[in-house]
mmCIF file of C-alpha atoms in Angstrom:
data_model
loop_
_atom_site.group_PDB
_atom_site.id
_atom_site.type_symbol
_atom_site.label_atom_id
_atom_site.label_comp_id
_atom_site.label_asym_id
_atom_site.label_seq_id
_atom_site.Cartn_x
_atom_site.Cartn_y
_atom_site.Cartn_z
ATOM 1 C CA MET L 1 -23.206 -18.238 -12.957
ATOM 2 C CA GLU L 2 -26.963 -18.518 -13.263
ATOM 3 C CA LEU L 3 -28.767 -18.529 -9.920
ATOM 4 C CA THR L 4 -32.249 -19.884 -9.461
ATOM 5 C CA LYS L 5 -34.828 -17.624 -7.843
ATOM 6 C CA ARG L 6 -34.479 -19.567 -4.584
ATOM 7 C CA GLN L 7 -30.673 -19.246 -4.698
ATOM 8 C CA GLU L 8 -31.007 -15.487 -5.270
ATOM 9 C CA ASP L 9 -33.264 -15.264 -2.206
ATOM 10 C CA ILE L 10 -30.728 -17.205 -0.140
ATOM 11 C CA VAL L 11 -27.837 -15.016 -1.348
ATOM 12 C CA GLN L 12 -29.745 -11.827 -0.478
ATOM 13 C CA ALA L 13 -30.702 -13.192 2.942
ATOM 14 C CA ALA L 14 -27.079 -14.158 3.618
ATOM 15 C CA ILE L 15 -25.882 -10.670 2.632
ATOM 16 C CA SER L 16 -28.440 -9.110 4.997
ATOM 17 C CA LEU L 17 -27.468 -11.461 7.822
ATOM 18 C CA ILE L 18 -23.742 -10.716 7.448
ATOM 19 C CA ALA L 19 -24.407 -6.960 7.255
ATOM 20 C CA ARG L 20 -26.602 -7.043 10.350
ATOM 21 C CA GLU L 21 -24.793 -9.530 12.592
ATOM 22 C CA GLY L 22 -21.362 -10.227 11.058
ATOM 23 C CA TYR L 23 -19.787 -13.102 9.182
ATOM 24 C CA LYS L 24 -19.487 -15.334 12.258
ATOM 25 C CA HIS L 25 -23.270 -15.368 12.600
ATOM 26 C CA LEU L 26 -23.763 -16.679 9.074
ATOM 27 C CA THR L 27 -24.657 -20.249 9.942
ATOM 28 C CA THR L 28 -27.044 -22.588 8.184
ATOM 29 C CA LYS L 29 -29.200 -22.549 11.319
ATOM 30 C CA ASN L 30 -29.457 -18.730 11.388
ATOM 31 C CA LEU L 31 -29.936 -18.490 7.641
ATOM 32 C CA ALA L 32 -32.632 -21.176 7.623
ATOM 33 C CA ARG L 33 -34.461 -19.298 10.389
ATOM 34 C CA GLU L 34 -34.151 -16.054 8.408
ATOM 35 C CA LEU L 35 -35.718 -17.677 5.338
ATOM 36 C CA GLN L 36 -38.161 -19.850 7.293
ATOM 37 C CA LEU L 37 -36.663 -22.971 5.721
ATOM 38 C CA THR L 38 -35.146 -26.143 7.100
ATOM 39 C CA GLU L 39 -31.364 -26.525 7.032
ATOM 40 C CA ALA L 40 -31.853 -29.528 4.765
ATOM 41 C CA ALA L 41 -33.651 -27.276 2.275
ATOM 42 C CA LEU L 42 -30.669 -24.898 2.249
ATOM 43 C CA TYR L 43 -28.289 -27.750 1.431
ATOM 44 C CA ARG L 44 -30.305 -28.508 -1.680
ATOM 45 C CA HIS L 45 -29.188 -25.118 -3.056
ATOM 46 C CA PHE L 46 -25.678 -24.672 -1.594
ATOM 47 C CA THR L 47 -23.313 -27.413 -0.529
ATOM 48 C CA ASN L 48 -21.900 -25.473 2.443
ATOM 49 C CA LYS L 49 -21.208 -22.009 3.869
ATOM 50 C CA ASN L 50 -18.105 -21.554 1.699
ATOM 51 C CA ASP L 51 -20.123 -22.338 -1.421
ATOM 52 C CA LEU L 52 -22.617 -19.649 -0.406
ATOM 53 C CA ILE L 53 -19.910 -17.008 0.168
ATOM 54 C CA THR L 54 -18.372 -17.920 -3.196
ATOM 55 C CA LYS L 55 -21.752 -17.336 -4.834
ATOM 56 C CA ILE L 56 -22.128 -13.950 -3.106
ATOM 57 C CA LEU L 57 -18.761 -12.852 -4.507
ATOM 58 C CA GLU L 58 -19.624 -14.236 -7.942
ATOM 59 C CA HIS L 59 -22.903 -12.292 -7.781
ATOM 60 C CA PHE L 60 -20.982 -9.067 -7.077
ATOM 61 C CA SER L 61 -18.489 -9.885 -9.836
ATOM 62 C CA GLU L 62 -21.278 -10.385 -12.370
ATOM 63 C CA ILE L 63 -22.838 -7.037 -11.458
ATOM 64 C CA SER L 64 -19.434 -5.410 -12.020
ATOM 65 C CA CYS L 65 -18.871 -7.218 -15.337
ATOM 66 C CA ALA L 66 -22.261 -6.090 -16.642
ATOM 67 C CA VAL L 67 -21.576 -2.448 -15.708
ATOM 68 C CA LEU L 68 -18.097 -2.459 -17.228
ATOM 69 C CA GLN L 69 -19.512 -3.920 -20.444
ATOM 70 C CA GLN L 70 -22.220 -1.222 -20.585
ATOM 71 C CA ILE L 71 -19.559 1.467 -20.122
ATOM 72 C CA LYS L 72 -17.368 -0.134 -22.788
ATOM 73 C CA ASP L 73 -20.279 -0.201 -25.261
ATOM 74 C CA ALA L 74 -21.292 3.431 -24.618
ATOM 75 C CA ARG L 75 -19.971 6.331 -26.707
ATOM 76 C CA LEU L 76 -18.120 8.147 -23.965
ATOM 77 C CA ASP L 77 -14.766 9.844 -23.624
ATOM 78 C CA PRO L 78 -12.304 8.119 -21.249
ATOM 79 C CA LEU L 79 -12.829 10.394 -18.258
ATOM 80 C CA GLU L 80 -16.602 10.083 -18.549
ATOM 81 C CA ARG L 81 -16.161 6.283 -18.517
ATOM 82 C CA VAL L 82 -14.374 6.599 -15.170
ATOM 83 C CA HIS L 83 -17.167 8.873 -13.943
ATOM 84 C CA ARG L 84 -19.824 6.347 -15.001
ATOM 85 C CA PHE L 85 -18.029 3.540 -13.176
ATOM 86 C CA VAL L 86 -17.666 5.599 -9.991
ATOM 87 C CA LEU L 87 -21.263 6.814 -10.103
ATOM 88 C CA ASN L 88 -22.540 3.276 -10.682
ATOM 89 C CA ARG L 89 -20.741 2.039 -7.552
ATOM 90 C CA TYR L 90 -22.412 4.738 -5.457
ATOM 91 C CA GLU L 91 -25.814 3.999 -7.005
ATOM 92 C CA LEU L 92 -25.374 0.256 -6.455
ATOM 93 C CA PHE L 93 -24.409 0.631 -2.804
ATOM 94 C CA SER L 94 -27.053 3.271 -2.148
ATOM 95 C CA ALA L 95 -29.715 0.871 -3.438
ATOM 96 C CA ASN L 96 -28.139 -2.103 -1.599
ATOM 97 C CA PRO L 97 -26.712 -0.886 1.732
ATOM 98 C CA ASP L 98 -26.263 -4.447 3.028
ATOM 99 C CA LEU L 99 -24.143 -5.305 -0.009
ATOM 100 C CA ALA L 100 -22.028 -2.198 0.656
ATOM 101 C CA GLN L 101 -21.362 -3.332 4.220
ATOM 102 C CA VAL L 102 -20.410 -6.845 3.139
ATOM 103 C CA MET L 103 -18.178 -5.851 0.213
ATOM 104 C CA PHE L 104 -16.304 -3.234 2.255
ATOM 105 C CA SER L 105 -15.924 -5.446 5.313
ATOM 106 C CA GLU L 106 -12.528 -7.038 5.900
ATOM 107 C CA GLU L 107 -14.110 -9.581 8.258
ATOM 108 C CA LEU L 108 -15.429 -11.659 5.372
ATOM 109 C CA PHE L 109 -12.001 -12.007 3.763
ATOM 110 C CA ARG L 110 -10.006 -12.585 6.949
ATOM 111 C CA TYR L 111 -11.084 -16.183 7.473
ATOM 112 C CA ASP L 112 -10.439 -17.772 4.102
ATOM 113 C CA PRO L 113 -7.687 -16.948 1.585
ATOM 114 C CA ALA L 114 -9.948 -18.168 -1.232
ATOM 115 C CA PHE L 115 -12.454 -15.398 -0.487
ATOM 116 C CA ALA L 116 -9.666 -12.820 -0.387
ATOM 117 C CA GLY L 117 -8.444 -14.164 -3.734
ATOM 118 C CA GLN L 118 -11.905 -13.811 -5.257
ATOM 119 C CA MET L 119 -12.174 -10.235 -4.036
ATOM 120 C CA GLN L 120 -8.691 -9.486 -5.366
ATOM 121 C CA SER L 121 -9.809 -10.744 -8.785
ATOM 122 C CA ILE L 122 -12.809 -8.421 -8.734
ATOM 123 C CA MET L 123 -10.599 -5.487 -7.728
ATOM 124 C CA GLN L 124 -8.132 -6.357 -10.488
ATOM 125 C CA MET L 125 -10.969 -6.295 -13.012
ATOM 126 C CA HIS L 126 -11.967 -2.818 -11.786
ATOM 127 C CA ARG L 127 -8.347 -1.653 -11.768
ATOM 128 C CA LYS L 128 -7.663 -2.859 -15.304
ATOM 129 C CA ALA L 129 -10.709 -1.040 -16.701
ATOM 130 C CA VAL L 130 -10.323 2.237 -14.794
ATOM 131 C CA VAL L 131 -6.542 2.469 -15.214
ATOM 132 C CA GLY L 132 -7.026 1.830 -18.934
ATOM 133 C CA TYR L 133 -9.507 4.709 -19.165
ATOM 134 C CA LEU L 134 -7.184 7.001 -17.213
ATOM 135 C CA ARG L 135 -4.291 6.158 -19.530
ATOM 136 C CA GLN L 136 -6.477 7.016 -22.520
ATOM 137 C CA ALA L 137 -7.511 10.287 -20.845
ATOM 138 C CA ARG L 138 -3.858 11.202 -20.272
ATOM 139 C CA LYS L 139 -2.931 10.271 -23.854
ATOM 140 C CA GLN L 140 -5.763 12.454 -25.183
ATOM 141 C CA GLY L 141 -4.640 15.373 -23.026
ATOM 142 C CA GLN L 142 -7.702 15.342 -20.763
ATOM 143 C CA ILE L 143 -5.731 14.949 -17.559
ATOM 144 C CA VAL L 144 -2.326 16.275 -16.571
ATOM 145 C CA GLU L 145 0.654 14.529 -18.142
ATOM 146 C CA SER L 146 2.335 13.977 -14.767
ATOM 147 C CA SER L 147 -0.626 11.995 -13.390
ATOM 148 C CA GLN L 148 -0.010 8.310 -12.761
ATOM 149 C CA PRO L 149 -3.112 6.216 -13.646
ATOM 150 C CA GLU L 150 -2.306 3.482 -11.086
ATOM 151 C CA GLU L 151 -2.051 6.045 -8.302
ATOM 152 C CA LEU L 152 -5.169 7.849 -9.479
ATOM 153 C CA PHE L 153 -7.052 4.556 -9.327
ATOM 154 C CA ARG L 154 -6.036 4.163 -5.674
ATOM 155 C CA ILE L 155 -7.147 7.719 -4.928
ATOM 156 C CA ILE L 156 -10.514 7.217 -6.651
ATOM 157 C CA VAL L 157 -11.275 3.827 -5.090
ATOM 158 C CA GLY L 158 -9.734 4.687 -1.724
ATOM 159 C CA SER L 159 -11.840 7.830 -1.387
ATOM 160 C CA MET L 160 -14.897 5.843 -2.460
ATOM 161 C CA ARG L 161 -14.188 3.275 0.233
ATOM 162 C CA MET L 162 -13.847 6.037 2.833
ATOM 163 C CA LEU L 163 -17.111 7.701 1.796
ATOM 164 C CA VAL L 164 -19.052 4.422 1.782
ATOM 165 C CA SER L 165 -17.614 3.572 5.221
ATOM 166 C CA GLN L 166 -18.685 6.981 6.563
ATOM 167 C CA TRP L 167 -22.127 6.419 5.066
ATOM 168 C CA ASN L 168 -22.424 2.981 6.684
ATOM 169 C CA LEU L 169 -21.196 4.199 10.076
ATOM 170 C CA SER L 170 -23.670 7.106 10.000
ATOM 171 C CA GLY L 171 -26.549 4.691 9.424
ATOM 172 C CA GLN L 172 -26.856 5.857 5.798
ATOM 173 C CA SER L 173 -27.757 9.322 7.072
ATOM 174 C CA PHE L 174 -26.720 11.238 3.934
ATOM 175 C CA ASN L 175 -27.249 10.944 0.201
ATOM 176 C CA LEU L 176 -24.402 8.682 -0.906
ATOM 177 C CA VAL L 177 -24.877 9.330 -4.627
ATOM 178 C CA ALA L 178 -24.905 13.127 -4.222
ATOM 179 C CA GLU L 179 -21.843 13.122 -1.950
ATOM 180 C CA GLY L 180 -20.090 10.669 -4.252
ATOM 181 C CA GLU L 181 -20.756 12.940 -7.221
ATOM 182 C CA LYS L 182 -19.254 15.915 -5.348
ATOM 183 C CA LEU L 183 -16.220 13.862 -4.391
ATOM 184 C CA TRP L 184 -15.724 12.759 -8.009
ATOM 185 C CA ARG L 185 -15.917 16.375 -9.230
ATOM 186 C CA THR L 186 -13.231 17.364 -6.722
ATOM 187 C CA ILE L 187 -10.893 14.588 -7.881
ATOM 188 C CA ARG L 188 -11.621 15.357 -11.538
ATOM 189 C CA ASN L 189 -10.890 19.062 -11.067
ATOM 190 C CA LEU L 190 -7.543 18.229 -9.471
ATOM 191 C CA ILE L 191 -6.369 16.174 -12.444
ATOM 192 C CA LEU L 192 -7.971 17.974 -15.418
ATOM 193 C CA VAL L 193 -5.695 19.826 -17.796
ATOM 194 C CA ALA L 194 -6.385 23.550 -17.422
ATOM 195 C CA GLN L 195 -8.354 24.853 -20.398
ATOM 196 C CA PRO L 196 -8.045 28.445 -21.674
ATOM 197 C CA GLY L 197 -10.695 30.585 -20.005
ATOM 198 C CA ARG L 198 -11.455 27.889 -17.424
ATOM 199 C CA ALA L 199 -11.669 29.208 -13.867
#
């Protein structure tokens, strides 16, 4: 999906509007006012509200695809690949707090099964990559043999969701990347195979 500059502006304005006022307030009238455009001008770029939401989710999906490809291309061991993915999510949301609120809001996905399906596809893409890395890490003896990659994925992403939610509710009052890094180290230390001489 290749967005024009004007479409990118509209997508970003829609994300900000949803984050600030909620999905129900995302109307062409409110969005046009936000962008200082006419509603007719908006319809030249997006056919309707559903088309706009679809583009927001596609935008998030493309960001994820690009990151996963960068991780795949890098010379990293499996556990470091998981770390890079986790750290990237915290960096992305820290730099785009409105996007964090929208992507972690259930409100957006409650009203249309198609949106929920799109988000499920994105989550499946994340799950496939991270679970694959965790399986490799277990096979290489990096993490304990008894660990279950599917369950570890839920722990990693679930704790990320909790931390981002706390960050949003606090008005982004703490350093999300730093706290996310500490949380990752805690999870990693719980699953690492004990090495001789390691405290």
